[in-house]
Coordinates of C-alpha atoms and ligand atoms in Angstrom, one line a residue:
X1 CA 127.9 3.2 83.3
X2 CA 124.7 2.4 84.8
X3 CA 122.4 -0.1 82.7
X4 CA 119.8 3.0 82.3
X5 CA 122.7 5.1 80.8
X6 CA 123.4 6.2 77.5
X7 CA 126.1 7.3 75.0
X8 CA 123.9 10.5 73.7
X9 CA 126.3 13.6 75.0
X10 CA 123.9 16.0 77.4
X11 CA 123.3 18.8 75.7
X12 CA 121.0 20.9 79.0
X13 CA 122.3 23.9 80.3
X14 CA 124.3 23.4 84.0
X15 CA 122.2 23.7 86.5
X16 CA 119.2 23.0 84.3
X17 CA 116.0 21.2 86.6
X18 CA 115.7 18.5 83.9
X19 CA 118.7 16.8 85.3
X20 CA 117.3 16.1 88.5
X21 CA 113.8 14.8 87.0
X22 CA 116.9 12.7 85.0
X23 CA 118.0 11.2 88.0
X24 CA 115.3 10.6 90.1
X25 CA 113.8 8.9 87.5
X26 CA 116.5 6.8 86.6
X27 CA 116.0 6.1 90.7
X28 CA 112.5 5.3 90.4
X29 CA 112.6 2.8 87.5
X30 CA 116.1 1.1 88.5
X31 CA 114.1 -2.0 90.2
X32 CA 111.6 -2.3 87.1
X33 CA 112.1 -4.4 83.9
X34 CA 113.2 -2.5 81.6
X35 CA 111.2 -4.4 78.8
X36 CA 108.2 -3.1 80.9
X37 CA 108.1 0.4 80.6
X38 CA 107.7 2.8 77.3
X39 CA 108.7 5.9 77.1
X40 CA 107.6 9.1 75.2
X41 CA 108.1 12.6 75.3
X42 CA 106.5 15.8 72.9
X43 CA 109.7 18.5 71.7
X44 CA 111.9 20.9 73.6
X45 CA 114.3 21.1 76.3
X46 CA 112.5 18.4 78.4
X47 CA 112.1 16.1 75.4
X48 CA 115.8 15.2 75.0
X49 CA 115.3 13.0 78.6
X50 CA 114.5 10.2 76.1
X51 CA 117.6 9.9 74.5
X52 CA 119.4 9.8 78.4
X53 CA 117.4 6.6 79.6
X54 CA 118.1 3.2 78.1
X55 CA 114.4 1.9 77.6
X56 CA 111.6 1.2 74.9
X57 CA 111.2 5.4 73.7
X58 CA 109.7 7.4 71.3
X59 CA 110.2 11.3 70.7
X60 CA 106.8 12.6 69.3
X61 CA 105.1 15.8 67.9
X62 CA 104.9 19.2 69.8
X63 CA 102.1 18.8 71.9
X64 CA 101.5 15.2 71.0
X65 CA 103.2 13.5 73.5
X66 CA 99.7 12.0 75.5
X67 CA 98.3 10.5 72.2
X68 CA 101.0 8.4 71.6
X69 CA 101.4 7.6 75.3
X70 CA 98.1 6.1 75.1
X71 CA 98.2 4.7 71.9
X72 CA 101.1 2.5 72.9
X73 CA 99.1 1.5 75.8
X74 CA 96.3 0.8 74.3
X75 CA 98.2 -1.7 71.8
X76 CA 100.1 -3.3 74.7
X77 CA 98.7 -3.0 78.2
X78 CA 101.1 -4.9 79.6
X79 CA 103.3 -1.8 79.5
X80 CA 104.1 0.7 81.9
X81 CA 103.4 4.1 79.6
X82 CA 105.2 7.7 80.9
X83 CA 105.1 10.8 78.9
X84 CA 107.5 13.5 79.5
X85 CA 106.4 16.7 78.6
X86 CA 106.9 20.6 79.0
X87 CA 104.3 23.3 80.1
X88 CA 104.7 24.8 76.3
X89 CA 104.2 21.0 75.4
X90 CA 100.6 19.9 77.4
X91 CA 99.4 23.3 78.7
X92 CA 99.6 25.1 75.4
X93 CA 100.0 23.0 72.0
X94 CA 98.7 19.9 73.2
X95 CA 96.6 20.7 76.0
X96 CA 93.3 19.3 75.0
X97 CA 95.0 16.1 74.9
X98 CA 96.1 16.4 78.6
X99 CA 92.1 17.1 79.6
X100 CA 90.7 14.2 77.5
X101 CA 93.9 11.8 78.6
X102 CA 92.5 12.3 82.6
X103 CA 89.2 12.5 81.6
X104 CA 88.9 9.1 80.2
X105 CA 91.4 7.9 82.7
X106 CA 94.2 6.2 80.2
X107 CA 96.6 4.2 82.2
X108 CA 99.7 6.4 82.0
X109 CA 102.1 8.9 83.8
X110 CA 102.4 11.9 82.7
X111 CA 105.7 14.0 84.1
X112 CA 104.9 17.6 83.3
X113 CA 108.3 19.4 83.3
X114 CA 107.2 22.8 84.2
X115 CA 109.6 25.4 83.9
X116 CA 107.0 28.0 83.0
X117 CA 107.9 28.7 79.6
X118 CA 109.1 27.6 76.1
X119 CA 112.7 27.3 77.1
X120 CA 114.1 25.9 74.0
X121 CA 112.7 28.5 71.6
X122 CA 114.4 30.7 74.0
X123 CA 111.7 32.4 76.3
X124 CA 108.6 33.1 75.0
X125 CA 105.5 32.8 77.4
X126 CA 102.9 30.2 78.3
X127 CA 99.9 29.3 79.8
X128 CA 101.7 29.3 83.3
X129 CA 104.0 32.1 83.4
X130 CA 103.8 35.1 86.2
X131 CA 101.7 37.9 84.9
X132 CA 104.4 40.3 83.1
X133 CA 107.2 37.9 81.9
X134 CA 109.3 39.7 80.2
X135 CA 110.3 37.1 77.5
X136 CA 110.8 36.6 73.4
X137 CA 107.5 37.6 72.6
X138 CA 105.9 39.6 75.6
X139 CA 109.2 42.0 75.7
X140 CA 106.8 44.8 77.6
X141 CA 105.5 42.1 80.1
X142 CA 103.2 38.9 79.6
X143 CA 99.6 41.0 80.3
X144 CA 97.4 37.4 81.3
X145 CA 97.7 35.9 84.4
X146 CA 99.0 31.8 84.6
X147 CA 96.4 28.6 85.1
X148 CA 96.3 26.0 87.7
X149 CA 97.1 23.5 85.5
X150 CA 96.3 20.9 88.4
X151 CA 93.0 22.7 89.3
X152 CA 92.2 22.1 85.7
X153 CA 93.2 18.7 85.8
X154 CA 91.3 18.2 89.1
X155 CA 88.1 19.5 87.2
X156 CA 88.8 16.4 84.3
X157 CA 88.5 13.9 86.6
X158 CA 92.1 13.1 87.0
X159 CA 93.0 10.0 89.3
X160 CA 95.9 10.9 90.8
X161 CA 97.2 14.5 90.9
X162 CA 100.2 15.4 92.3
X163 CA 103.6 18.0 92.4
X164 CA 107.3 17.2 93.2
X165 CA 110.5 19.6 92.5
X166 CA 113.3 18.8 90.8
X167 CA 115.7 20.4 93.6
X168 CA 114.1 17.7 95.7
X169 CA 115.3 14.4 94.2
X170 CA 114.2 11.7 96.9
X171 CA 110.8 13.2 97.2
X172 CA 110.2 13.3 93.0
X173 CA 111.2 9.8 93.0
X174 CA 109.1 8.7 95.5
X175 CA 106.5 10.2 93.5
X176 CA 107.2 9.0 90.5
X177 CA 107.1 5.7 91.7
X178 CA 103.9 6.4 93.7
X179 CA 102.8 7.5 90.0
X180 CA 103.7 4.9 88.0
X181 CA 102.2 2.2 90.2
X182 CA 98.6 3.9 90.2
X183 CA 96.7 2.3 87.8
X184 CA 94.7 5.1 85.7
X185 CA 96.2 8.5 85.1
X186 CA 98.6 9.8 86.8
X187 CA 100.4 13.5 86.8
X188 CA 103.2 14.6 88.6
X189 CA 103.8 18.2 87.8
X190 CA 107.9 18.5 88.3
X191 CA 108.8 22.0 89.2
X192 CA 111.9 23.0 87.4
X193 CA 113.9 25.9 87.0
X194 CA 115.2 26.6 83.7
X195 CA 118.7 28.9 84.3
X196 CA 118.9 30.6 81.3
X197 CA 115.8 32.5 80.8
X198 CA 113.3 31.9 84.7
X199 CA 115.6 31.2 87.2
X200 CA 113.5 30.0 89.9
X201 CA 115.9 28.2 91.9
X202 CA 116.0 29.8 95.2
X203 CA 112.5 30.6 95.1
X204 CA 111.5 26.7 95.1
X205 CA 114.0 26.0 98.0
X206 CA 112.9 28.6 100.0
X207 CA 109.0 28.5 99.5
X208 CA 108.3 24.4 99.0
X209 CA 107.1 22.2 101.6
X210 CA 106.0 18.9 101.4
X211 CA 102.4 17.9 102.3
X212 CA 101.0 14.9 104.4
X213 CA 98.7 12.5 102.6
X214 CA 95.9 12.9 104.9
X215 CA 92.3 12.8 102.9
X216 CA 93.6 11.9 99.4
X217 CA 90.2 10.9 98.3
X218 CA 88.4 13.9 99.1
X219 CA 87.9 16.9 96.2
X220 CA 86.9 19.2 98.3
X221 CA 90.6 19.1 100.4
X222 CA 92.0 18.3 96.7
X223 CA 91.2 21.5 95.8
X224 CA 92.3 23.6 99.0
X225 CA 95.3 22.5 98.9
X226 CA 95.7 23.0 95.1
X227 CA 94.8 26.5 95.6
X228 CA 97.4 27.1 98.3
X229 CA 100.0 27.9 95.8
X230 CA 97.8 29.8 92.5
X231 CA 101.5 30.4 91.0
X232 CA 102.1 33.9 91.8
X233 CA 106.0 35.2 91.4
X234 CA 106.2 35.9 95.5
X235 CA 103.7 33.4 96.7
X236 CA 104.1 32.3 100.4
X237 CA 104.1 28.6 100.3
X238 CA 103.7 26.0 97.7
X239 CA 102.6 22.7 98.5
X240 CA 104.7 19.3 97.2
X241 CA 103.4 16.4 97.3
X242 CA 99.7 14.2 96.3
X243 CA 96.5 16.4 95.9
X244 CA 94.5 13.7 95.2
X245 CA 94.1 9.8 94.7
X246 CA 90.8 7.5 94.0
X247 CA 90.8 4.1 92.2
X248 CA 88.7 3.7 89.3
X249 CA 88.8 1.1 86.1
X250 CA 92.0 2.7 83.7
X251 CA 90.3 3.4 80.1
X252 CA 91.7 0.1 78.3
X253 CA 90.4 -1.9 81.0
X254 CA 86.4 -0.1 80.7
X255 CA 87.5 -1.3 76.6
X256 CA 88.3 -4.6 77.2
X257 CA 85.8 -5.5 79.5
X258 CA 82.9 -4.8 77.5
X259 CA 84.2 -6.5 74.6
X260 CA 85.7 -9.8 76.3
X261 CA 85.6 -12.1 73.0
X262 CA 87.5 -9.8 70.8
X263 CA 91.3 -9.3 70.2
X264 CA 93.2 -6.5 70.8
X265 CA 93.4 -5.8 67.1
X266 CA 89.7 -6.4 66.6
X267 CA 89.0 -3.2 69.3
X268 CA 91.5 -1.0 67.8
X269 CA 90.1 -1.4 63.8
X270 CA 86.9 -0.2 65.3
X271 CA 88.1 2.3 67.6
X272 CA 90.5 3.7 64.8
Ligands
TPP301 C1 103.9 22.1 66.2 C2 105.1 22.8 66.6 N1 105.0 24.1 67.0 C3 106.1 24.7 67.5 C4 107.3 24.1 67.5 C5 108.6 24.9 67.9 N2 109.0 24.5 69.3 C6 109.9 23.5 69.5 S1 110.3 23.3 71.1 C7 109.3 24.5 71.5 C8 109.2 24.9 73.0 C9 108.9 23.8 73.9 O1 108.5 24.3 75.2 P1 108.1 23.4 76.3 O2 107.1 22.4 75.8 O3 107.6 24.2 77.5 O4 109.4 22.6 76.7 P2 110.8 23.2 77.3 O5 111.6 23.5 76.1 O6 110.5 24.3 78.1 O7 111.3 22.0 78.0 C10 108.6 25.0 70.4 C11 107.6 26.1 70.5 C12 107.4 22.8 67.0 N3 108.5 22.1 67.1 N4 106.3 22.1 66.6
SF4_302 S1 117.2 26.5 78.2 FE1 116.4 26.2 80.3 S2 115.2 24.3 80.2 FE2 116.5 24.4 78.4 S3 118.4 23.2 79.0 FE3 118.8 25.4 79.4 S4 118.2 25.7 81.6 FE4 117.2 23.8 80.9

């Protein structure tokens, strides 16, 4: 047993994309202090990856996994703060969180398990599904057509955008750990394929390449290359890899700073 293992007994379906975001995490943290690094996740399928990893965790609300990301890194900066969520999790129930999170530029990762629909309700539709998913509560077809959840993100002001796949386990934890050590937010977008109800497997190994990091800075090629892939069922190519990368002071840094005489505790009774 590896010191990152636990006892809890696995409960995903075989073949389910969350374990490889398991493992490759598990990869990407193995040289950190554990004492370091907080975990947090919202509910459903992609939740339980807290009770698999032996660290500092905390399973939250439906949709509420950013808030207490950055509440917990806001009470102790010295932490490195991921969130684990699903596309039912931060691109329906919680999503205004996940604008205002990359908007203000709170230091944390957030590892966006998208399987493209609530899979542990059991299939009903969300805000990146194909146009006519036939699921739990669209059973003639899903009649809107999916975001660009990273377009969106682009458009908040994120710092540091990015997309991995779970069938691709070296290149999602080189991400992750490019993620983690940016300082400001950070999103990797994990596609996954959930088995039991979208079973995209063979579409992502077929149609996934990985990008090169030329202009990483730049909005404009950001956005390009975000496009390249707008989530269709039978698109041509999609695009793994970072979108886009800038430096600029993390949230509880901008707090700190202009209030260098007071405690921690001081800024958070006036903030709360
Ligand atoms: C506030 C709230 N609304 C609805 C639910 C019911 N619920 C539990 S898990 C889930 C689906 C989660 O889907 P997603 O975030 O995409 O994660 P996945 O299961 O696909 O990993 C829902 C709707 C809930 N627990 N709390
Ligand atoms: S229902 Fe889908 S997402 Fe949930 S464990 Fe099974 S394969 Fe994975």
């Amino acid at each position: 047993m590896n010191k990152l293992d636990t006892n809890y007994k696995n409960t995903w379906c075989p073949g389910c994309g969350n374990f490889g975001i398991l493992v490759a995490f598990k990869n990407a943290i193995k040289d950190e202090d554990p004492n370091n690094i907080a975990i947090v996740s919202g509910i459903g399928c992609h939740a339980k990856i807290v009770d698999y990893i032996n660290v500092n965790s905390f399973y939250s609300l439906h949709g509420r996994a950013l808030p207490a990301a950055e509440g917990i890194k806001l009470a102790n900066p010295d932490l490195k703060v991921i969130a684990f969520t699903g596309d039912g999790d931060s691109l329906d129930e919680g999503i205004s969180h996940l604008i205002h999170a990359a908007k203000r530029n709170s230091d944390i990762t957030v590892v966006l398990h998208n399987n493209r629909l609530f899979a542990l309700t059991t299939g009903q539709f969300t805000a990146v599904s194909v146009e006519g998913f036939k699921g739990k509560s669209t059973p003639t077809g899903a009649p809107e057509s999916p975001i660009n959840p990273l377009e969106l993100l682009l458009a908040s002001n994120a710092t540091f955008i990015s997309r991995s796949y779970s069938g691709n386990i070296k290149h999602l934890e080189e991400t992750l750990k490019r993620a983690i050590a940016h300082k400001g937010f950070s999103i990797v977008e994990v596609l996954e394929p959930c088995v039991s109800f979208f079973n995209t497997t063979e579409f992502y190994n077929n149609k996934t390449y990985v990008l090169d990091d030329a202009n990483l800075d730049s909005r404009e090629e950001a956005l390009k290359k975000i496009r390249e892939w707008n989530y269709e069922e039978n698109g041509e190519k999609v695009p793994l890899g970072v979108f886009y990368e800038v430096s600029k002071l993390p949230f509880y840094e901008r707090v700190l700073t202009n209030k260098k005489e007071e405690t921690v505790e001081d800024i958070l009774k006036e903030l709360i």
